[in-house]
Structures are given as structure tokens and as C-alpha cells.
Amino acid sequence: MPVYNIIQAVNDALRIEMRKNPNIVILGEDVGNFGGVFRATSGLQEEFGKDRVMDTPLAEAGIIGSAIGMALYGLRPVAEIQFSDFIYPAFDQIVNELAKFRYRSGGEYPAPMVIRTPYGGGIRGGHYHSQSPEAYFAHTPGLKIVIPSNPYDAKGLLLSAMREEDPILFMEPKRVYRASRGEVPEGEYTIPIGQAKIVRPGKGVTVLCYGSMVHSVLDAVDKQGAAEFDPEIVDLRTIVPFDGEAILESVRKTGRVVIVYEAPKTCGFGAELSAFIAEKALLHLEAPIARVAGLDTPFPYTLELEYLPSPERIAKAIAETARY
Amino acid sequence: MRGIGSIEGCAPSIEHFVPQQYLAPDGSFDAARVAALGIPRELLMKLYRGMLLIRIIDERMLTLQRQGRISFYGEARGQEAAVVGTAAALGKSDYVLPALREAGAALYRGLPLRTYISQIYGNENDLTKGRQMPCHPGSRDARYVTMSSCIATQLPHAVGMAMAAKLRHDPVVIAGYMGDGATSEGDFHVALNFAAVYRAPVVLVCQNNQWAISTPVAGQTASPTIAHKALGYGIPALRVDGNDVLACYAAMRDAVAFARAGGGPIFLEALTYRVSAHSTSDDPSRYRDESVTAVWKSERDPLCRFRHFLRVIGALSDGVDSALHEAIEAEIKSAVVAEEAARPPALATLIEDVFATPTEALREQLAEVAAALPAHPHS
Ligand SMILES: Cc1ncc(C[n+]2csc(CCOP(=O)(O)OP(=O)(O)O)c2C)c(N)n1
Ligand SMILES: [Mg+2]
């Protein structure tokens, strides 16, 4: 079985689906001739031509707006936003148009498409190459949000995303784009959207995470001593819709919860998870729900490792929650 | 077209969009035409120094990046004439809203070299407290507004500042810079429209270096020139050879005078070339023919062209040139030594400037971070 990193897994999924489905088109800044600034679309324009792999002008509203048009017409666009920090010029198109087309047309005009975008910090990128904007979009009914943490999931989830009937925001953890490597089966396989994965079973504390934070949590457990508290690590993989059943099953077992996300703490996605658990499993809890998150500040440059949930900070929260 | 006849060199119609030029790439020039510009020798030397400073800093920073001593760098190589020529035509009380490659304009406007380099290191001396990637300087003193990495977002701000200056009857002109790629963003179009409707005293300068990462300008627009876009909004436009510092200076001087005199906005397209990689994260050999780049890098190099001119008119001797080189190199070297030795910003700066005063929640979050850092790497 080949060993891929996340970029290679994404590339493989795109190639497989483009070969199979002539309606798939790719568009974005520098995705064609160059193959994307992270090389995720490398070689695709060569194989599928400029009509199906389009280098666009530098305009995110144009990328998403025109992709919506293509989807309305029956194509399956996979749009790339070069960094999720640059998604905001397209915010109106995503929030007011893409997410609402099916609803406002009473199902006459659904616009199924995928927006791929690298997100997250830890790459010395400062404010504008590090953000994690998932919560803005999670607050927008009509969008599904998938955030894989490793190559195997990235491929299977992206293949599913390209076959979904709904718009998908597919956020790729760029800090571990190359660092996360693993065996990826050749050919097709899919992973259902909305299904979490137990990365490490345990009975002590439920640790909910997704994307690159899965790796920080694993470091907290393997390298910072949190293993002694027998944590159960749950990789959500999809945050909208999230796998409530898997979360509750784990929480009922452990009675203790730590939620880890790198976006600013306030109104981050962990707030929703915390409310959900409080609503559904309060009486199973033996400790307050803990959140380890980014600070409520813009993403810094020099002090980014202090800003991000570090393995040390995560381990401390796991220990405090376990001992409560 | 509003104001079009009132400024020499402004395109009366699209057929006349031939870039203005005083110094030909081969170094030849019409002495009478150049003399008619009336640029004093002292200013010529200042322009040269400004251009040379960019060239040498860029080379030095590139080396530091390759040695892993700084994380990232974006050069302005080959664009020194457009940066310095335009900046030199602005007054002290005018403002610059830069795009990616105008740091040389900040330095020309008096941003201390130490300040520039401390921003690159993001250390405790950095005026902006280590908040952004290298090459994002900004300072109130230099009237150089701290840039965002987000393309074209500064253009509506430039127009708004110009609207404000007009409202207060200040004789201030705002310069809003952009790359060719920026002209595709919505913010570009919004900015031009507002500028024209409110007749804002803004000079919009496009450094058309013909590339936006891997996208050539032909992939960016079907407009015959970028200057055409301004005409569509009712804004007069100029085009210059961006590798000819005299042409850049002369056109910007006219444009600034036009805006300051109440003529409204004006657009300047400086035609140049991005001879370097987009940034240290980029490898242009993957997407473009580097033999074309080589021509721009050698025969069309703006610094060589200007140096040749200065030699011919007797303004620059070998001795003066090498002394200038040495002085700049020494200044950079000592700045690098000092800034490299400086510490990172204090942990408490993490929560400063989110608001005028940190909230209770922020203070709590800072304490949580501090508590989990027994072996704090920066302490
Ligand atoms: C809104 C936004 N989208 C995408 C990017 C990524 N990006 C950074 S620079 C760049 C190209 C800029 O080209 P241009 O405006 O011509 O400036 P140049 O780099 O040539 O100076 C792109 C696409 C960004 N910074 N901001
Ligand atoms: Mg450009």
C-alpha cells in the first residue's frame, strides 16, 4: 500500500474522481499550471486540460461565485481557496448564496460543490496564513464542514465530499500537510461524512478534537504524560454534521471531557460541543467540561506556539479534568 | 474623462497608452528631455541610494532566510525604480498604503533600517510587536500604513483616507499601491469607483510586475492594459516604464500634483517584472520560462540602467558608488547583529492591542498559557 502525506492523498482523490466523473472541475488561484501553492492539484491540469483545471484571476468572490454558477448548471466544482485566511472576500457568496440556494429555491436549485482550503497555524504564517475560521461557517445553515487529520481520512472523505448532494467546506490542516503520513489504499474508498473516529480508546477522559489538533492531542498523550489518565481521543473528522452519538457514547463512559481546537476560544466550535454535551449528558459528567483553544486574539507571529493549544497545555487540562 | 486634458502624458485615448520613458533599457537618453524634468542632482543621488538600499537588503535577507535565520522573505528585486521613483514624489505629510513590495518606500520615507529589520525578526524591538510575518512593516512616523497580507484590501482604505483628507481640506495626497493581481479583487473595483465618485485625492499605483505567483497578467485580465480599467471608472491614467526611475518619478510627481490640486484620483501603471520568486516559499521555474526573466534581470535591470545614467552625467564615480555600497552593507550588518540578539516580544504582548485595554477573559487566557509554560522557550 502506498504511503502518502495529506497533500498526496488529496491529489489522489481528485484524480480518481476526475477520471470517473466528467462533471468535476477544479478552479482556484495557481491550481493549474503550477499545481497549487501546496501542490495539491499537481499534474491535474496536465491530465485533464485547462477546461477542467482552471487557473482563475485573483478573486475569491469570483472563484466561489462562478463555482456556484457551474454547480447550478450541473457541474461539480471543486474550488480551492489558497489559504482559508483569504476566504473572506467570498464570504457573501458562501454564506448568502451557496449555503442558501437549495433552501431559497425550495430544492429547485441545489448547488453541490466542494471548497477545499488549507487552514490553521504553526507554520510561522502570522495573522493571514494561520487562521481557523470553521466556526463562522458552522454557524451558517446549509454548509457541511469536513476537517480530516491524516492522509487516509483525507482521501476517503474528499471522495465522499465530491459525491455529496450538499456544499462542503473541506478544511485541510496545513501544519501537518506533509508531516502526517500513512498508508493509503490505492483506488476508490469512501469515509462517510458525519462519522467520528476513535483514535485511541480509553476510559478516563474523552478528548474531542479535529484536524491538526489531533496531532497535538496525541503528543500530549504520548509525550507529555497524559496517557496515565487513560484518555479516549475522538477525532470528529466532520464538524457539521458532527457525530453526536459517538461523542455521547464516549462521554457516558468517561464522564469527563476536554475539547481541543485552535481557533479563538470564544464561540469556537468547542463551545457548541460543550453545549451539546451539557444538554444531552449533564448527569453523566463528573467534572466541568474543559476547553483548550487558541486565545481570543488575532493569530500572532512570533508567539504562535504560545497561542496554539500546546501538548503541555492539553496535557494539563486532561490531568486537571481527570483529577477533578 | 474627467481631468484628462489637464495633465501631460495622461492618456487622451487608449491608443496612447505607450509607457512613458526617459532612460531606454540600453542606457541611452535624450539629455534635453531629462534636463527638462529639472531633477536636482541631490535628488538623483537620493533615488539611487534608495534603490541600492532595497537591492542590498533583499540580497542580505534572502541569505538569512536560506540560512534559516529568518522565516520568510519577499523581495522587490527588479522593482526598485517603481518603488523609489514613486515614493520620492510624495510629500512628508502624504500617506502610503502599500501592497507587498513597497518596503523600500517606507525606508525612503524615513523608516529606520533597524525598525524594518526588527519587524523581520518579529522581536521585542518590533514596533508591531511580532504580530506579522516578515516584510509587513508599518509606522505612523513614516506615514506608511501597516500592511495586510490580504490582497487589495488596502485600496478602499487609501480612498477613505483621501476622502477624509479632502473633508478636512488638508493638502494631503494618499498613495495606494497594488500589484497586477490585486486588480482582479472586488476591493480594487470598489476603491476605484469610490475614488472617482468622491473625487478623492488618491494616487493609485499599480506595480504591474506581470505575475501574481504563477498567474501571468494575461490570466488576470483581458483588458489591454491595467490602466484601461481606471478609464472605465472615469479616472485618468498614466503608464510608465517601471524600470526607468526617472519616468516613475516624473509621472508620480505629475499625478501627485494633479491630486493635490483637486483634480481627483489618478491611476499610475508602472510596467515592470517580478524577476525573483514570488517569495522564499516559491519556485518560479515550475511555471514560467526563466529565460525571459533573465532578460529582465540583466538587460532591463532598473538599477544598472540608472547607475549607467548617473555615470554618464558624471554624478557617480566608482569611488562614490563603492563607498555607498559599503556604507549600506555596514548599516545592514550592524542592524542584523543587533536585531538577531534581541529577545522575542514579552508573553504579555500576546493579548495587547486586541482592544485598547485587555478584557478579563484575555487576561485569564494569558494566565492559562503562562501556567502551562514551565520551560517557556522564550523566557
Ligand atoms: C485575498 C488574497 N487572496 C490570495 C492571496 C495569496 N496571494 C498572496 S500574493 C498573491 C499574488 C499577488 O499578485 P500581485 O497582486 O500581482 O502582487 P505581486 O506578488 O506580483 O507583487 C496571492 C494570490 C492573498 N494574499 N490574499
Ligand atoms: Mg504582480
PDB file of C-alpha atoms in Angstrom, chain B residues 118-220:
ATOM      1  CA  SER B 118      13.259  44.157  13.824  1.00  0.00           C
ATOM      2  CA  GLN B 119       9.898  43.557  12.108  1.00  0.00           C
ATOM      3  CA  ILE B 120      11.513  40.814  10.048  1.00  0.00           C
ATOM      4  CA  TYR B 121      12.746  39.192  13.246  1.00  0.00           C
ATOM      5  CA  GLY B 122       9.423  39.869  14.993  1.00  0.00           C
ATOM      6  CA  ASN B 123      11.346  40.627  18.174  1.00  0.00           C
ATOM      7  CA  GLU B 124      10.898  42.835  21.233  1.00  0.00           C
ATOM      8  CA  ASN B 125      12.076  45.894  19.269  1.00  0.00           C
ATOM      9  CA  ASP B 126       9.491  45.390  16.546  1.00  0.00           C
ATOM     10  CA  LEU B 127       7.176  48.394  16.538  1.00  0.00           C
ATOM     11  CA  THR B 128       4.363  45.989  15.619  1.00  0.00           C
ATOM     12  CA  LYS B 129       5.242  43.507  18.396  1.00  0.00           C
ATOM     13  CA  GLY B 130       5.969  40.405  16.364  1.00  0.00           C
ATOM     14  CA  ARG B 131       2.444  40.123  15.119  1.00  0.00           C
ATOM     15  CA  GLN B 132       3.010  39.541  11.412  1.00  0.00           C
ATOM     16  CA  MET B 133       5.266  37.692   9.019  1.00  0.00           C
ATOM     17  CA  PRO B 134       8.434  39.408   7.759  1.00  0.00           C
ATOM     18  CA  CYS B 135       8.039  42.178   5.162  1.00  0.00           C
ATOM     19  CA  HIS B 136       4.929  43.663   6.833  1.00  0.00           C
ATOM     20  CA  PRO B 137       6.328  46.923   8.211  1.00  0.00           C
ATOM     21  CA  GLY B 138       4.277  49.910   9.202  1.00  0.00           C
ATOM     22  CA  SER B 139       4.756  53.141  11.083  1.00  0.00           C
ATOM     23  CA  ARG B 140       2.836  56.275  11.913  1.00  0.00           C
ATOM     24  CA  ASP B 141       6.006  58.384  11.731  1.00  0.00           C
ATOM     25  CA  ALA B 142       6.748  57.302   8.183  1.00  0.00           C
ATOM     26  CA  ARG B 143       3.069  57.631   7.305  1.00  0.00           C
ATOM     27  CA  TYR B 144       3.282  54.118   5.974  1.00  0.00           C
ATOM     28  CA  VAL B 145       0.192  52.155   6.959  1.00  0.00           C
ATOM     29  CA  THR B 146       0.890  48.654   8.302  1.00  0.00           C
ATOM     30  CA  MET B 147       0.083  46.236   5.537  1.00  0.00           C
ATOM     31  CA  SER B 148      -2.177  43.240   5.484  1.00  0.00           C
ATOM     32  CA  SER B 149      -1.286  40.099   3.555  1.00  0.00           C
ATOM     33  CA  CYS B 150      -4.780  40.174   2.104  1.00  0.00           C
ATOM     34  CA  ILE B 151      -4.584  41.326  -1.478  1.00  0.00           C
ATOM     35  CA  ALA B 152      -6.266  44.628  -2.454  1.00  0.00           C
ATOM     36  CA  THR B 153      -7.873  45.319   0.931  1.00  0.00           C
ATOM     37  CA  GLN B 154      -5.762  48.473   1.349  1.00  0.00           C
ATOM     38  CA  LEU B 155      -7.232  50.165  -1.698  1.00  0.00           C
ATOM     39  CA  PRO B 156     -10.600  51.166  -0.228  1.00  0.00           C
ATOM     40  CA  HIS B 157      -8.672  52.346   2.850  1.00  0.00           C
ATOM     41  CA  ALA B 158      -6.468  54.548   0.680  1.00  0.00           C
ATOM     42  CA  VAL B 159      -9.557  56.055  -0.882  1.00  0.00           C
ATOM     43  CA  GLY B 160     -11.189  56.568   2.511  1.00  0.00           C
ATOM     44  CA  MET B 161      -8.111  58.319   3.865  1.00  0.00           C
ATOM     45  CA  ALA B 162      -8.122  60.547   0.807  1.00  0.00           C
ATOM     46  CA  MET B 163     -11.822  61.300   1.307  1.00  0.00           C
ATOM     47  CA  ALA B 164     -11.035  62.256   4.903  1.00  0.00           C
ATOM     48  CA  ALA B 165      -8.133  64.491   3.883  1.00  0.00           C
ATOM     49  CA  LYS B 166     -10.408  66.236   1.409  1.00  0.00           C
ATOM     50  CA  LEU B 167     -13.126  66.645   4.021  1.00  0.00           C
ATOM     51  CA  ARG B 168     -10.663  68.368   6.310  1.00  0.00           C
ATOM     52  CA  HIS B 169      -9.225  70.470   3.476  1.00  0.00           C
ATOM     53  CA  ASP B 170      -5.744  69.095   4.177  1.00  0.00           C
ATOM     54  CA  PRO B 171      -3.348  69.313   1.235  1.00  0.00           C
ATOM     55  CA  VAL B 172      -2.574  65.626   1.708  1.00  0.00           C
ATOM     56  CA  VAL B 173      -2.397  63.022  -1.018  1.00  0.00           C
ATOM     57  CA  ILE B 174      -2.735  59.310  -0.394  1.00  0.00           C
ATOM     58  CA  ALA B 175      -0.812  56.747  -2.409  1.00  0.00           C
ATOM     59  CA  GLY B 176      -2.440  53.336  -2.633  1.00  0.00           C
ATOM     60  CA  TYR B 177      -0.223  50.644  -4.091  1.00  0.00           C
ATOM     61  CA  MET B 178      -1.197  47.322  -5.621  1.00  0.00           C
ATOM     62  CA  GLY B 179       0.138  44.527  -7.767  1.00  0.00           C
ATOM     63  CA  ASP B 180      -1.390  43.443 -11.061  1.00  0.00           C
ATOM     64  CA  GLY B 181      -3.071  40.525  -9.326  1.00  0.00           C
ATOM     65  CA  ALA B 182      -4.851  42.873  -6.959  1.00  0.00           C
ATOM     66  CA  THR B 183      -6.747  44.427  -9.849  1.00  0.00           C
ATOM     67  CA  SER B 184      -8.940  41.321 -10.040  1.00  0.00           C
ATOM     68  CA  GLU B 185     -10.255  41.616  -6.495  1.00  0.00           C
ATOM     69  CA  GLY B 186     -13.578  43.243  -5.745  1.00  0.00           C
ATOM     70  CA  ASP B 187     -11.885  45.691  -3.387  1.00  0.00           C
ATOM     71  CA  PHE B 188      -9.946  47.143  -6.332  1.00  0.00           C
ATOM     72  CA  HIS B 189     -13.126  47.923  -8.222  1.00  0.00           C
ATOM     73  CA  VAL B 190     -14.911  49.265  -5.194  1.00  0.00           C
ATOM     74  CA  ALA B 191     -11.946  51.513  -4.438  1.00  0.00           C
ATOM     75  CA  LEU B 192     -11.726  52.964  -7.922  1.00  0.00           C
ATOM     76  CA  ASN B 193     -15.415  53.624  -8.037  1.00  0.00           C
ATOM     77  CA  PHE B 194     -15.458  55.418  -4.681  1.00  0.00           C
ATOM     78  CA  ALA B 195     -12.325  57.359  -5.555  1.00  0.00           C
ATOM     79  CA  ALA B 196     -13.916  58.645  -8.732  1.00  0.00           C
ATOM     80  CA  VAL B 197     -17.348  59.366  -7.285  1.00  0.00           C
ATOM     81  CA  TYR B 198     -15.892  61.357  -4.371  1.00  0.00           C
ATOM     82  CA  ARG B 199     -13.002  62.821  -6.406  1.00  0.00           C
ATOM     83  CA  ALA B 200     -10.675  61.680  -3.662  1.00  0.00           C
ATOM     84  CA  PRO B 201      -7.069  62.926  -3.712  1.00  0.00           C
ATOM     85  CA  VAL B 202      -5.586  59.481  -4.140  1.00  0.00           C
ATOM     86  CA  VAL B 203      -2.920  58.194  -6.487  1.00  0.00           C
ATOM     87  CA  LEU B 204      -3.459  54.535  -7.195  1.00  0.00           C
ATOM     88  CA  VAL B 205      -0.192  52.946  -8.212  1.00  0.00           C
ATOM     89  CA  CYS B 206      -0.140  49.542  -9.822  1.00  0.00           C
ATOM     90  CA  GLN B 207       3.204  47.833  -9.939  1.00  0.00           C
ATOM     91  CA  ASN B 208       2.444  45.594 -12.868  1.00  0.00           C
ATOM     92  CA  ASN B 209       5.244  43.067 -12.493  1.00  0.00           C
ATOM     93  CA  GLN B 210       3.375  40.748 -14.837  1.00  0.00           C
ATOM     94  CA  TRP B 211       2.955  37.897 -12.385  1.00  0.00           C
ATOM     95  CA  ALA B 212       0.741  37.032  -9.444  1.00  0.00           C
ATOM     96  CA  ILE B 213       2.502  33.972  -8.045  1.00  0.00           C
ATOM     97  CA  SER B 214       2.178  31.623 -11.070  1.00  0.00           C
ATOM     98  CA  THR B 215      -0.512  33.579 -12.889  1.00  0.00           C
ATOM     99  CA  PRO B 216       0.658  35.811 -15.739  1.00  0.00           C
ATOM    100  CA  VAL B 217      -1.109  39.100 -16.235  1.00  0.00           C
ATOM    101  CA  ALA B 218      -2.887  37.651 -19.275  1.00  0.00           C
ATOM    102  CA  GLY B 219      -4.576  35.196 -16.915  1.00  0.00           C
ATOM    103  CA  GLN B 220      -5.607  38.059 -14.702  1.00  0.00           C
TER     104      GLN B 220
END
